[in-house]
Amino acid sequence: MAAERTEAFRPMEWTGAAIRVIDQTALPGRLLYVDLANVDQVVDAIVRLAVRGAPQLGAVGALGVVVAMDEGAREGWSSARRDAAIDSIRAARPTAVNLAWAVDRVRLLIPEGRATVLAAALQLGADDEAANRAIGRRGADWISARLTGRVRVLTHCNTGALATNAWGTALGIIRELHARGALEVVFADETRPLLQGARLTAWELEQYGIPYFVQPDGAAASTILRRLVDVAIIGADRITANGDTANKIGSLGVALACKDAGIPLIVAAPESTVDVATATGDDIRIEMRGDAEVLEWGGIRVAPAGARAHNPAFDVTPARLISAIVTERRVIEPSLGHTPACSAPGGALPTPRGTGG
Ligand code: MRU
């Protein structure tokens, strides 16, 4: 049963014929809903980050299988053509394991018919919302057991309702702390180059009435070492068997600074982000994105004509830098020797699966 919604917007819903999503590229200027009614539209929305964030990619990918089935029926596709279309959704972004995981999970049900696939895809989204609530409670409990008073939190990228189905993961913990009166302020990294922090996290924090600063990514290390924050909380796109985690580029710098300052770094993610089939962070495929995201600003070239960009969308934080990985089922403390693959305090082991890259 879904909890009562606390957002005035709907990150994603099924209209009966299309996936209705917020085009996140238009925020914060416009709250623009778009319908994804065919496979090309689904892939395009994923690639240009109109929809984004690991759990939301999973939820959209799962419903994308229904879109592919419907389009195939309309256009008279062979099953091979439909499968290739589903593969294109699965491969639209490689780093967040949730996308491939969700697509694989629901496509298995195709022989059982559209209604079964649709029900499974919708359930996946509902499960994600419940998971986020549990992550919020667990994470806030973990922090409250270790830090007294109202905490100051640094976060990176956007991990809120926009990035999930509702509530959020890292931002879900922040929201839970706020609800408990245990939060003082959030330092939101702007998150270059696409500004998920300045545009999206700030927009969400406004909605929830949570006090915040937006800071340049380059300020994060100094903010941490100057003790302006008590804890950093980030999300994840993939958590490997040994506890290494991929997240938005810049997360590693935050982690290193936290280690040096001796403040906790929490990684918050649902179990669907845990990929025990991938051994370590070295095995994660990091998405490389286009030069224009770095060399242009607002569509205007700012770098010299001859400049080339290095634009990895994610980096990998080694498990040794992570104080706690918080999922809906457990808290894994890598510094105590726990790993997602071999230690499960408070919960059962995830089922190993071959998700591929
Ligand atoms: O490129 P993005 O915006 O999809 O990257 C998103 C992140 O890195 C998030 O931190 C991660 O997916 C977790 S979202 C709950």
Coordinates of C-alpha atoms and ligand atoms in Angstrom, one line a residue:
M1 CA 0.0 0.0 0.0
A2 CA 1.5 3.3 -1.1
A3 CA 2.0 5.9 1.6
E4 CA 0.2 9.2 1.3
R5 CA 2.1 11.4 -1.2
T6 CA 4.0 14.2 0.3
E7 CA 5.0 15.8 -3.0
A8 CA 2.8 18.2 -4.9
F9 CA 4.2 16.8 -8.2
R10 CA 4.2 13.3 -9.7
P11 CA 7.7 12.2 -10.9
M12 CA 6.1 9.5 -13.0
E13 CA 2.8 7.8 -13.7
W14 CA 1.2 5.5 -16.2
T15 CA -1.6 7.1 -18.2
G16 CA -2.9 3.8 -19.6
A17 CA -1.1 4.4 -22.9
A18 CA 2.1 6.2 -22.0
I19 CA 4.6 7.0 -19.2
R20 CA 4.0 10.5 -18.0
V21 CA 7.1 12.0 -16.6
I22 CA 8.4 15.4 -15.6
D23 CA 10.9 16.6 -18.2
Q24 CA 13.7 17.3 -15.6
T25 CA 15.7 19.3 -18.2
A26 CA 13.1 22.1 -17.9
L27 CA 13.3 22.4 -14.1
P28 CA 13.4 24.6 -12.1
G29 CA 12.0 27.1 -14.7
R30 CA 9.0 25.0 -15.8
L31 CA 7.2 21.9 -14.4
L32 CA 6.7 20.3 -17.7
Y33 CA 5.0 16.9 -18.0
V34 CA 5.7 14.8 -21.1
D35 CA 4.2 11.5 -22.3
L36 CA 6.5 8.8 -23.5
A37 CA 4.3 6.8 -25.8
N38 CA 6.8 4.9 -28.0
V39 CA 10.2 3.3 -27.5
D40 CA 12.2 6.1 -29.3
Q41 CA 10.6 8.6 -26.8
V42 CA 11.5 6.5 -23.9
V43 CA 15.1 6.1 -25.0
D44 CA 15.4 9.8 -25.8
A45 CA 14.1 10.8 -22.4
I46 CA 16.6 8.5 -20.7
V47 CA 19.6 9.6 -22.8
R48 CA 19.0 13.4 -22.5
L49 CA 18.2 13.0 -18.7
A50 CA 14.6 14.2 -18.9
V51 CA 14.2 11.2 -16.6
R52 CA 17.2 10.2 -14.5
G53 CA 18.3 8.8 -11.1
A54 CA 18.9 5.1 -10.7
P55 CA 15.5 4.1 -9.2
Q56 CA 13.5 6.2 -11.6
L57 CA 15.5 4.8 -14.5
G58 CA 14.4 1.4 -13.2
A59 CA 10.7 2.4 -13.0
V60 CA 10.7 4.0 -16.4
G61 CA 12.6 1.1 -17.9
A62 CA 10.0 -1.4 -16.6
L63 CA 7.1 0.6 -18.0
G64 CA 9.1 0.9 -21.2
V65 CA 8.7 -2.8 -21.7
V66 CA 4.9 -2.2 -21.8
V67 CA 5.4 0.7 -24.2
A68 CA 7.5 -1.6 -26.5
M69 CA 4.8 -4.4 -26.3
D70 CA 2.1 -1.8 -27.2
E71 CA 4.1 -0.3 -30.0
G72 CA 4.9 -3.7 -31.3
A73 CA 1.2 -4.7 -31.3
R74 CA 0.3 -1.4 -33.1
E75 CA 3.0 -1.6 -35.7
G76 CA 3.0 -5.4 -36.3
W77 CA 6.5 -5.9 -35.0
S78 CA 8.1 -9.4 -34.9
S79 CA 9.1 -10.6 -31.5
A80 CA 12.7 -10.1 -32.5
R81 CA 12.0 -6.4 -33.4
R82 CA 10.3 -5.9 -30.1
D83 CA 13.1 -7.6 -28.2
A84 CA 15.6 -5.3 -29.9
A85 CA 13.5 -2.3 -28.9
I86 CA 13.5 -3.4 -25.3
D87 CA 17.3 -3.9 -25.5
S88 CA 17.7 -0.3 -26.6
I89 CA 15.8 0.9 -23.5
R90 CA 17.9 -1.4 -21.3
A91 CA 21.2 -0.1 -22.8
A92 CA 20.2 3.6 -22.9
R93 CA 22.4 4.3 -19.8
P94 CA 24.9 1.8 -18.6
T95 CA 26.0 2.7 -15.1
A96 CA 22.8 2.6 -13.0
V97 CA 22.1 -1.1 -12.5
N98 CA 18.4 -0.4 -11.8
L99 CA 17.6 0.1 -15.4
A100 CA 18.9 -3.2 -16.7
W101 CA 17.6 -5.0 -13.5
A102 CA 14.1 -3.6 -13.9
V103 CA 13.9 -4.3 -17.7
D104 CA 15.1 -7.8 -17.2
R105 CA 12.7 -8.5 -14.4
V106 CA 9.6 -7.5 -16.2
R107 CA 10.5 -8.7 -19.7
L108 CA 10.6 -12.3 -18.4
L109 CA 6.8 -11.9 -17.9
I110 CA 6.1 -11.1 -21.6
P111 CA 4.8 -14.7 -22.3
E112 CA 2.2 -14.1 -19.5
G113 CA 0.7 -11.2 -21.3
R114 CA 0.5 -7.4 -21.1
A115 CA -1.6 -7.2 -18.0
T116 CA 1.0 -9.2 -16.0
V117 CA 3.9 -7.2 -17.3
L118 CA 2.1 -3.9 -16.5
A119 CA 1.2 -5.0 -13.0
A120 CA 4.8 -6.0 -12.4
A121 CA 6.1 -2.7 -13.7
L122 CA 3.7 -0.7 -11.5
Q123 CA 4.5 -2.8 -8.5
L124 CA 8.2 -2.2 -9.0
G125 CA 7.5 1.6 -8.7
A126 CA 5.3 1.1 -5.6
D127 CA 8.0 -1.1 -4.0
D128 CA 10.5 1.6 -4.6
E129 CA 8.5 4.2 -2.8
A130 CA 8.1 1.9 0.2
A131 CA 11.8 1.2 0.1
N132 CA 12.7 4.9 0.1
R133 CA 10.6 5.5 3.2
A134 CA 12.4 2.6 5.0
I135 CA 15.8 4.0 3.9
G136 CA 14.8 7.4 5.3
R137 CA 14.0 5.9 8.7
R138 CA 17.0 3.6 8.9
G139 CA 19.4 6.4 7.8
A140 CA 18.0 8.9 10.2
D141 CA 18.2 6.3 13.0
W142 CA 21.8 5.6 12.2
I143 CA 22.7 9.3 12.2
S144 CA 20.8 10.1 15.4
A145 CA 22.5 7.2 17.2
R146 CA 25.9 8.8 16.4
L147 CA 25.4 12.6 16.2
T148 CA 23.7 14.8 18.7
G149 CA 21.7 17.9 18.0
R150 CA 20.5 19.1 14.7
V151 CA 22.8 18.0 11.9
R152 CA 24.2 19.8 8.9
V153 CA 24.3 17.6 5.8
L154 CA 26.2 17.8 2.6
T155 CA 24.7 16.1 -0.4
H156 CA 25.6 15.6 -4.1
C157 CA 23.5 15.4 -7.2
N158 CA 19.7 14.8 -6.9
T159 CA 18.4 11.8 -5.0
G160 CA 14.9 13.0 -4.2
A161 CA 11.4 12.2 -5.4
L162 CA 12.5 13.3 -8.9
A163 CA 15.2 10.6 -9.0
T164 CA 12.9 7.9 -7.7
N165 CA 9.2 7.2 -7.6
A166 CA 8.6 9.2 -4.4
W167 CA 10.3 10.5 -1.3
G168 CA 14.0 9.8 -2.3
T169 CA 17.0 7.9 -1.0
A170 CA 19.7 10.2 0.3
L171 CA 17.3 13.1 0.1
G172 CA 14.8 10.7 1.8
I173 CA 17.1 10.5 4.8
I174 CA 17.4 14.3 4.8
R175 CA 13.6 14.7 4.7
E176 CA 13.2 12.2 7.5
L177 CA 15.7 14.1 9.6
H178 CA 13.8 17.3 8.8
A179 CA 10.5 15.7 9.8
R180 CA 12.1 14.7 13.1
G181 CA 13.4 18.2 13.8
A182 CA 16.9 16.8 13.6
L183 CA 18.1 18.8 10.6
E184 CA 19.8 22.2 10.6
V185 CA 20.7 22.8 7.0
V186 CA 21.7 21.1 3.7
F187 CA 24.7 22.0 1.6
A188 CA 23.7 20.9 -1.9
D189 CA 26.6 20.6 -4.4
E190 CA 25.6 22.2 -7.7
T191 CA 26.7 19.0 -9.4
R192 CA 28.5 20.0 -12.6
P193 CA 28.0 19.7 -15.5
L194 CA 24.2 19.2 -15.6
L195 CA 23.5 20.9 -12.3
Q196 CA 21.2 18.2 -10.8
G197 CA 22.0 19.8 -7.4
A198 CA 21.4 23.5 -8.2
R199 CA 18.4 22.8 -10.4
L200 CA 16.7 19.8 -9.0
T201 CA 17.8 19.2 -5.4
A202 CA 17.3 22.9 -4.6
W203 CA 13.9 22.8 -6.3
E204 CA 12.9 19.9 -4.2
L205 CA 14.2 21.4 -0.9
E206 CA 12.2 24.5 -1.7
Q207 CA 9.1 22.4 -2.0
Y208 CA 9.7 20.7 1.4
G209 CA 10.7 23.9 3.2
I210 CA 14.1 22.6 4.1
P211 CA 16.8 25.3 4.6
Y212 CA 19.7 24.9 2.2
F213 CA 22.7 26.4 0.4
V214 CA 23.8 25.6 -3.1
Q215 CA 27.5 25.5 -3.3
P216 CA 29.9 24.9 -6.2
D217 CA 31.3 21.4 -6.4
G218 CA 34.7 22.9 -5.8
A219 CA 33.6 24.1 -2.4
A220 CA 32.7 20.7 -1.0
A221 CA 36.1 19.6 0.3
S222 CA 36.6 22.9 2.1
T223 CA 33.1 22.9 3.6
I224 CA 33.8 19.4 4.9
L225 CA 37.3 20.1 6.3
R226 CA 36.1 23.4 7.8
R227 CA 33.5 21.4 9.8
L228 CA 30.6 23.3 8.3
V229 CA 28.8 19.9 7.9
D230 CA 28.5 16.9 10.2
V231 CA 27.7 14.2 7.7
A232 CA 27.6 13.7 3.9
I233 CA 24.7 11.6 2.4
I234 CA 24.8 10.5 -1.2
G235 CA 22.9 8.1 -3.5
A236 CA 24.3 5.3 -5.7
D237 CA 23.9 4.0 -9.2
R238 CA 25.5 0.6 -8.5
I239 CA 26.8 -1.0 -5.4
T240 CA 29.2 -3.9 -6.0
A241 CA 29.7 -7.1 -4.0
N242 CA 32.6 -5.6 -2.1
G243 CA 30.7 -2.3 -1.2
D244 CA 32.3 0.0 -3.8
T245 CA 29.7 2.4 -5.1
A246 CA 29.3 4.3 -8.4
N247 CA 27.5 7.7 -8.1
K248 CA 27.5 11.1 -9.8
I249 CA 30.9 12.4 -10.7
G250 CA 32.3 14.4 -7.8
S251 CA 31.1 11.9 -5.2
L252 CA 34.6 10.5 -4.8
G253 CA 36.0 13.9 -3.8
V254 CA 33.3 14.3 -1.2
A255 CA 34.2 10.8 0.2
L256 CA 37.9 11.5 0.4
A257 CA 37.3 14.8 2.2
C258 CA 34.9 13.1 4.7
K259 CA 37.6 10.4 5.4
D260 CA 40.2 13.1 6.0
A261 CA 37.9 15.1 8.2
G262 CA 36.6 12.1 10.1
I263 CA 33.0 12.7 9.4
P264 CA 30.6 10.0 8.2
L265 CA 29.8 9.3 4.6
I266 CA 26.5 7.6 4.1
V267 CA 25.4 6.0 0.8
A268 CA 21.7 5.5 0.5
A269 CA 20.1 3.2 -2.1
P270 CA 17.4 0.5 -2.5
E271 CA 18.5 -3.2 -2.6
S272 CA 17.8 -3.0 -6.4
T273 CA 21.0 -0.9 -6.7
V274 CA 23.0 -3.6 -5.1
D275 CA 24.7 -5.7 -7.8
V276 CA 26.5 -8.6 -6.2
A277 CA 27.2 -10.1 -9.7
T278 CA 29.7 -7.3 -10.1
A279 CA 32.7 -7.9 -7.9
T280 CA 34.3 -4.4 -7.4
G281 CA 34.0 -0.9 -8.6
D282 CA 36.7 -1.5 -11.2
D283 CA 34.2 -3.7 -13.0
I284 CA 31.6 -0.9 -13.3
R285 CA 31.1 0.6 -16.7
I286 CA 31.2 4.4 -16.3
E287 CA 29.0 6.3 -18.8
M288 CA 30.9 8.9 -20.8
R289 CA 28.8 11.8 -22.0
G290 CA 29.1 14.3 -24.8
D291 CA 31.6 17.2 -25.0
A292 CA 29.0 19.9 -25.2
E293 CA 27.9 19.4 -21.6
V294 CA 31.4 20.5 -20.5
L295 CA 32.5 22.9 -23.2
E296 CA 29.3 24.9 -23.5
W297 CA 27.3 26.9 -21.0
G298 CA 23.6 27.4 -21.7
G299 CA 24.2 26.4 -25.3
I300 CA 27.0 28.8 -25.8
R301 CA 30.5 27.6 -26.4
V302 CA 32.8 28.7 -23.5
A303 CA 35.9 26.6 -24.2
P304 CA 38.3 27.3 -27.1
A305 CA 37.3 25.8 -30.4
G306 CA 40.0 23.2 -30.2
A307 CA 39.2 22.0 -26.6
R308 CA 38.1 18.4 -26.1
A309 CA 36.1 17.3 -23.0
H310 CA 36.6 14.5 -20.5
N311 CA 33.1 13.9 -19.3
P312 CA 32.6 10.8 -17.1
A313 CA 29.0 10.9 -15.7
F314 CA 30.0 8.9 -12.6
D315 CA 32.9 8.0 -10.3
V316 CA 33.5 5.1 -8.0
T317 CA 33.9 5.5 -4.2
P318 CA 35.8 2.6 -2.7
A319 CA 34.1 0.8 0.2
R320 CA 36.8 1.8 2.6
L321 CA 35.7 5.5 2.4
I322 CA 32.0 4.6 3.2
S323 CA 30.8 4.7 6.8
A324 CA 27.4 3.1 6.0
I325 CA 25.4 1.8 3.1
V326 CA 21.8 2.2 4.0
T327 CA 19.2 0.1 2.1
E328 CA 15.5 -0.6 3.0
R329 CA 16.6 -3.9 4.6
R330 CA 20.0 -3.3 6.3
V331 CA 22.8 -1.0 7.2
I332 CA 26.2 -2.2 5.9
E333 CA 29.2 -0.8 7.5
P334 CA 32.2 -1.4 5.3
S335 CA 34.6 0.0 7.9
L336 CA 33.6 -2.9 10.1
G337 CA 34.3 -5.4 7.4
H338 CA 30.7 -5.7 6.2
T339 CA 30.1 -6.0 2.4
P340 CA 26.8 -6.3 0.5
A341 CA 27.8 -9.8 -0.6
C342 CA 28.8 -11.4 2.7
S343 CA 27.2 -9.5 5.5
A344 CA 23.6 -8.6 6.1
P345 CA 22.9 -7.3 9.6
G346 CA 19.2 -6.8 10.0
G347 CA 18.2 -8.4 6.7
A348 CA 18.5 -11.2 4.2
L349 CA 21.2 -11.4 1.5
P350 CA 20.2 -10.1 -1.9
T351 CA 19.7 -12.7 -4.5
P352 CA 22.7 -12.8 -6.8
R353 CA 21.8 -12.0 -10.4
G354 CA 23.7 -11.5 -13.6
T355 CA 22.8 -8.0 -14.6
G356 CA 25.6 -7.4 -17.0
G357 CA 26.8 -3.9 -17.7
Ligands
MRU1 O1 23.1 11.2 -14.2 P1 22.0 11.1 -13.2 O2 21.4 12.4 -12.9 O3 21.0 10.1 -13.5 O4 22.8 10.6 -11.9 C1 22.1 10.4 -10.7 C2 22.9 10.0 -9.5 O5 24.1 9.9 -9.6 C3 22.2 9.7 -8.3 O6 22.9 10.1 -7.2 C4 21.8 8.2 -8.2 O7 21.3 7.8 -9.4 C5 20.9 7.9 -7.1 S1 19.3 8.6 -7.3 C6 18.4 8.1 -6.0

